[in-house]
Amino acid sequence: MLSPRATLHVLAFLMLGHVLSAFAPVRAETIWFVNDDAAGANDGRNWAGAFVDLQSALSAAVAGDEVWVAAGRYVPTRETEPGNARTVTFELSTGVALYGGFAATETTRDQRDVQSN
C-alpha cells in the first residue's frame, strides 16, 4: 500500500497525463481510397491498392479519417437488420468524411473533378 504522499504523487502524475493527452492527437488522419477498378493490394492505402468496394473503406475508417471514392459503381452490402435484405445500406461513422468525384490519380482533394467523375 502506498503512503498518502506517494498516492498523491501518483494521482497528480495520472491527472497531468490525462490533461496532456487532451492536447495530443489520438491518431494521424488517414485517407482511405476506393476504386472499383483497382488491381493492387486492395488495402485502401493508395489509389493503386484501393479498396474495390466502399463498404470496406467505411468499415476501416474512424473519426478524423477521410474516404476518397473514384468514379464507379458501389453497392451496399451491410444489413442494418441481419437477414433483412431491405435494410442494406452504407453507414458512415461519426467524424468520417466521404468525398467522391475522383479519377483515381489525385493527391489532393482540390484536384478532383466532381462533374466528370
Coordinates of N, CA and C in Angstrom, one line a residue:
M1 N 0.8 -1.2 0.0 CA 0.0 0.0 0.0 C 0.9 1.2 0.0
L2 N 0.5 2.2 -0.8 CA 1.3 3.5 -0.9 C 1.0 4.4 0.3
S3 N 2.0 5.2 0.6 CA 1.8 6.2 1.7 C 0.9 7.3 1.1
P4 N 0.2 8.1 1.9 CA -0.7 9.1 1.4 C 0.1 10.1 0.5
R5 N 1.4 10.4 0.8 CA 2.1 11.3 0.0 C 2.4 10.6 -1.4
A6 N 2.8 9.4 -1.4 CA 3.0 8.7 -2.7 C 1.8 8.6 -3.5
T7 N 0.7 8.3 -2.8 CA -0.6 8.2 -3.5 C -0.9 9.6 -4.2
L8 N -0.7 10.7 -3.5 CA -0.9 12.0 -4.1 C 0.0 12.2 -5.3
H9 N 1.2 11.8 -5.2 CA 2.1 11.9 -6.4 C 1.6 11.1 -7.6
V10 N 1.2 9.9 -7.4 CA 0.7 9.1 -8.4 C -0.6 9.7 -9.1
L11 N -1.5 10.2 -8.2 CA -2.7 10.8 -8.7 C -2.4 12.1 -9.5
A12 N -1.4 12.9 -9.1 CA -1.0 14.1 -9.8 C -0.4 13.7 -11.1
F13 N 0.4 12.7 -11.2 CA 1.0 12.2 -12.4 C 0.0 11.8 -13.4
L14 N -1.0 11.0 -12.9 CA -2.1 10.5 -13.8 C -2.9 11.6 -14.3
M15 N -3.2 12.6 -13.5 CA -4.0 13.8 -13.9 C -3.3 14.6 -14.9
L16 N -2.0 14.8 -14.7 CA -1.2 15.5 -15.7 C -1.1 14.8 -17.1
G17 N -1.0 13.5 -17.0 CA -1.0 12.7 -18.3 C -2.3 12.8 -19.0
H18 N -3.4 12.8 -18.2 CA -4.8 13.0 -18.8 C -4.9 14.3 -19.4
V19 N -4.5 15.4 -18.8 CA -4.6 16.8 -19.3 C -3.8 16.9 -20.6
L20 N -2.5 16.4 -20.5 CA -1.7 16.5 -21.7 C -2.2 15.7 -22.9
S21 N -2.8 14.5 -22.6 CA -3.4 13.7 -23.7 C -4.5 14.4 -24.4
A22 N -5.2 15.3 -23.8 CA -6.3 16.1 -24.4 C -5.8 17.0 -25.5
F23 N -4.5 17.4 -25.4 CA -3.9 18.3 -26.4 C -3.2 17.5 -27.5
A24 N -2.9 16.3 -27.3 CA -2.2 15.5 -28.3 C -3.1 14.8 -29.2
P25 N -2.8 14.7 -30.5 CA -3.7 13.9 -31.4 C -3.7 12.5 -31.0
V26 N -4.9 11.9 -31.1 CA -5.1 10.5 -30.8 C -4.4 9.6 -31.9
R27 N -4.7 10.0 -33.1 CA -4.1 9.3 -34.2 C -4.0 10.2 -35.4
A28 N -3.1 9.9 -36.3 CA -3.0 10.7 -37.5 C -4.2 10.4 -38.4
E29 N -4.6 11.5 -39.1 CA -5.7 11.3 -40.1 C -5.3 10.4 -41.2
T30 N -6.2 9.5 -41.6 CA -5.9 8.5 -42.6 C -6.8 8.8 -43.8
I31 N -6.3 8.7 -45.0 CA -7.2 8.7 -46.2 C -7.3 7.3 -46.7
W32 N -8.5 6.9 -46.8 CA -8.8 5.6 -47.4 C -9.3 5.7 -48.8
F33 N -8.7 5.0 -49.7 CA -9.0 5.1 -51.2 C -9.9 4.0 -51.6
V34 N -10.9 4.3 -52.5 CA -11.8 3.3 -53.0 C -11.9 3.5 -54.5
N35 N -11.7 2.4 -55.3 CA -11.7 2.4 -56.7 C -12.1 1.1 -57.2
D36 N -13.3 0.9 -57.8 CA -13.8 -0.4 -58.2 C -12.9 -1.0 -59.3
D37 N -12.0 -0.3 -59.9 CA -11.1 -0.9 -60.9 C -9.7 -1.2 -60.3
A38 N -9.4 -0.9 -59.1 CA -8.1 -1.1 -58.5 C -7.7 -2.6 -58.6
A39 N -6.4 -2.8 -58.9 CA -5.9 -4.2 -59.1 C -4.8 -4.5 -58.1
G40 N -4.4 -3.6 -57.2 CA -3.3 -3.8 -56.3 C -3.7 -4.6 -55.1
A41 N -3.1 -4.2 -54.0 CA -3.3 -4.9 -52.7 C -4.7 -4.9 -52.2
N42 N -5.5 -3.9 -52.6 CA -6.9 -3.7 -52.1 C -6.9 -3.5 -50.6
D43 N -5.9 -2.8 -50.1 CA -5.9 -2.5 -48.7 C -6.4 -1.0 -48.4
G44 N -6.7 -0.3 -49.4 CA -7.2 1.1 -49.3 C -6.2 2.2 -49.0
R45 N -4.9 1.8 -49.0 CA -3.8 2.8 -48.6 C -3.4 3.8 -49.6
N46 N -3.7 3.5 -50.9 CA -3.4 4.4 -52.0 C -4.3 4.0 -53.2
W47 N -4.2 4.8 -54.3 CA -5.1 4.6 -55.4 C -4.8 3.2 -56.1
A48 N -3.5 2.9 -56.2 CA -3.1 1.6 -56.8 C -3.6 0.4 -56.1
G49 N -3.7 0.5 -54.7 CA -4.1 -0.6 -53.9 C -5.5 -0.3 -53.2
A50 N -6.3 0.5 -53.9 CA -7.5 1.0 -53.2 C -8.5 -0.2 -53.0
F51 N -9.3 0.0 -52.0 CA -10.4 -0.9 -51.8 C -11.3 -0.9 -53.1
V52 N -11.8 -2.1 -53.4 CA -12.7 -2.1 -54.6 C -14.2 -1.9 -54.2
D53 N -14.5 -2.0 -52.9 CA -15.8 -1.7 -52.5 C -15.9 -0.7 -51.4
L54 N -16.9 0.1 -51.4 CA -17.0 1.2 -50.5 C -17.1 0.8 -49.1
Q55 N -17.9 -0.3 -48.9 CA -18.1 -0.8 -47.5 C -16.8 -1.1 -46.8
S56 N -15.8 -1.7 -47.4 CA -14.5 -2.0 -46.8 C -13.9 -0.7 -46.2
A57 N -13.9 0.4 -47.0 CA -13.3 1.7 -46.5 C -14.1 2.2 -45.4
L58 N -15.5 2.2 -45.5 CA -16.3 2.7 -44.4 C -16.1 1.9 -43.1
S59 N -15.8 0.6 -43.2 CA -15.6 -0.2 -42.0 C -14.2 0.1 -41.4
A60 N -13.2 0.4 -42.3 CA -11.9 0.7 -41.8 C -11.8 2.1 -41.2
A61 N -12.5 3.0 -41.6 CA -12.4 4.4 -41.2 C -12.9 4.7 -39.8
V62 N -12.2 5.6 -39.1 CA -12.6 6.1 -37.8 C -12.7 7.6 -37.8
A63 N -13.2 8.2 -36.8 CA -13.3 9.6 -36.7 C -12.0 10.3 -37.0
G64 N -12.0 11.3 -37.9 CA -10.8 12.0 -38.3 C -10.3 11.5 -39.7
D65 N -10.8 10.4 -40.1 CA -10.4 9.8 -41.4 C -11.2 10.4 -42.5
E66 N -10.7 10.3 -43.8 CA -11.4 10.6 -45.0 C -11.4 9.4 -45.9
V67 N -12.5 9.3 -46.6 CA -12.7 8.2 -47.6 C -12.8 8.9 -49.0
W68 N -11.9 8.6 -49.9 CA -11.9 9.2 -51.2 C -12.4 8.1 -52.2
V69 N -13.4 8.5 -53.0 CA -14.1 7.5 -53.8 C -13.9 7.9 -55.3
A70 N -13.3 7.0 -56.1 CA -13.2 7.2 -57.5 C -14.5 6.9 -58.2
A71 N -14.7 7.5 -59.4 CA -15.9 7.2 -60.2 C -16.1 5.7 -60.3
G72 N -17.3 5.2 -60.2 CA -17.5 3.8 -60.3 C -18.9 3.4 -59.8
R73 N -19.1 2.1 -59.7 CA -20.4 1.7 -59.2 C -20.2 0.9 -57.9
Y74 N -20.8 1.4 -56.8 CA -20.6 0.8 -55.5 C -22.0 0.4 -54.9
V75 N -22.1 -0.8 -54.4 CA -23.3 -1.4 -54.0 C -23.2 -1.7 -52.5
P76 N -24.1 -1.2 -51.6 CA -24.0 -1.5 -50.2 C -24.2 -3.0 -49.9
T77 N -23.6 -3.5 -48.9 CA -23.7 -4.9 -48.5 C -24.0 -5.1 -47.1
R78 N -24.0 -4.0 -46.3 CA -24.2 -4.1 -44.8 C -25.7 -4.1 -44.5
E79 N -26.2 -5.1 -43.9 CA -27.6 -5.1 -43.4 C -27.7 -4.5 -42.0
T80 N -28.6 -3.4 -41.9 CA -28.7 -2.9 -40.5 C -29.6 -3.8 -39.7
E81 N -30.4 -4.7 -40.3 CA -31.1 -5.7 -39.6 C -30.7 -7.0 -40.3
P82 N -29.8 -7.8 -39.6 CA -29.3 -9.0 -40.2 C -30.4 -9.9 -40.7
G83 N -30.3 -10.4 -41.9 CA -31.3 -11.3 -42.5 C -32.3 -10.5 -43.3
N84 N -32.3 -9.2 -43.2 CA -33.3 -8.4 -44.0 C -32.7 -7.6 -45.1
A85 N -32.7 -8.2 -46.3 CA -32.0 -7.5 -47.4 C -32.5 -6.1 -47.7
R86 N -33.7 -5.8 -47.2 CA -34.3 -4.5 -47.5 C -33.6 -3.4 -46.6
T87 N -32.8 -3.8 -45.7 CA -32.1 -2.8 -44.8 C -30.6 -2.6 -45.2
V88 N -30.2 -3.1 -46.4 CA -28.8 -3.0 -46.8 C -28.6 -1.5 -47.1
T89 N -27.5 -1.0 -46.5 CA -27.2 0.4 -46.6 C -25.7 0.7 -46.4
F90 N -25.2 1.9 -46.8 CA -23.9 2.4 -46.4 C -24.1 3.2 -45.2
E91 N -23.2 3.0 -44.2 CA -23.4 3.8 -43.0 C -22.0 4.4 -42.6
L92 N -22.0 5.7 -42.5 CA -20.7 6.4 -42.1 C -20.6 6.5 -40.6
S93 N -19.4 6.3 -40.1 CA -19.1 6.5 -38.7 C -19.1 8.0 -38.4
T94 N -19.4 8.4 -37.2 CA -19.3 9.8 -36.8 C -17.9 10.3 -37.0
G95 N -17.7 11.5 -37.6 CA -16.4 12.1 -37.8 C -15.6 11.6 -39.0
V96 N -16.2 10.8 -39.8 CA -15.6 10.3 -41.1 C -16.1 11.1 -42.2
A97 N -15.2 11.7 -43.0 CA -15.6 12.5 -44.2 C -15.5 11.6 -45.5
L98 N -16.5 11.7 -46.3 CA -16.6 10.9 -47.5 C -16.6 11.9 -48.7
Y99 N -15.7 11.7 -49.6 CA -15.6 12.6 -50.8 C -15.6 11.7 -52.1
G100 N -16.3 12.1 -53.1 CA -16.4 11.5 -54.4 C -15.8 12.4 -55.4
G101 N -15.9 12.0 -56.7 CA -15.5 12.8 -57.8 C -14.0 12.7 -58.2
F102 N -13.4 11.6 -57.8 CA -12.0 11.3 -58.1 C -11.9 10.5 -59.4
A103 N -10.8 10.7 -60.1 CA -10.4 9.8 -61.2 C -9.4 8.8 -60.8
A104 N -9.0 8.7 -59.6 CA -8.1 7.7 -59.0 C -6.6 8.1 -59.4
T105 N -6.3 9.4 -59.5 CA -5.0 9.8 -59.7 C -4.6 11.0 -58.8
E106 N -5.6 11.5 -58.2 CA -5.4 12.7 -57.4 C -4.5 12.5 -56.1
T107 N -3.8 13.6 -55.7 CA -3.1 13.5 -54.5 C -3.6 14.6 -53.5
T108 N -4.5 15.4 -53.9 CA -5.2 16.4 -53.0 C -6.7 16.4 -53.4
R109 N -7.5 16.8 -52.4 CA -8.9 16.9 -52.6 C -9.3 17.9 -53.7
D110 N -8.6 19.0 -53.8 CA -9.0 20.0 -54.7 C -8.7 19.7 -56.2
Q111 N -8.0 18.5 -56.4 CA -7.7 18.1 -57.8 C -8.9 17.3 -58.4
R112 N -9.8 16.9 -57.5 CA -11.0 16.1 -58.0 C -11.9 16.9 -59.0
D113 N -12.5 16.2 -59.9 CA -13.5 16.8 -60.8 C -14.8 16.1 -60.6
V114 N -15.6 16.7 -59.8 CA -16.9 16.1 -59.5 C -17.8 16.0 -60.7
Q115 N -17.8 16.9 -61.6 CA -18.6 16.9 -62.8 C -18.2 15.7 -63.7
S116 N -17.0 15.4 -63.9 CA -16.5 14.4 -64.8 C -16.5 13.0 -64.1
N117 N -16.4 13.0 -62.8 CA -16.2 11.7 -62.1 C -17.4 11.4 -61.1

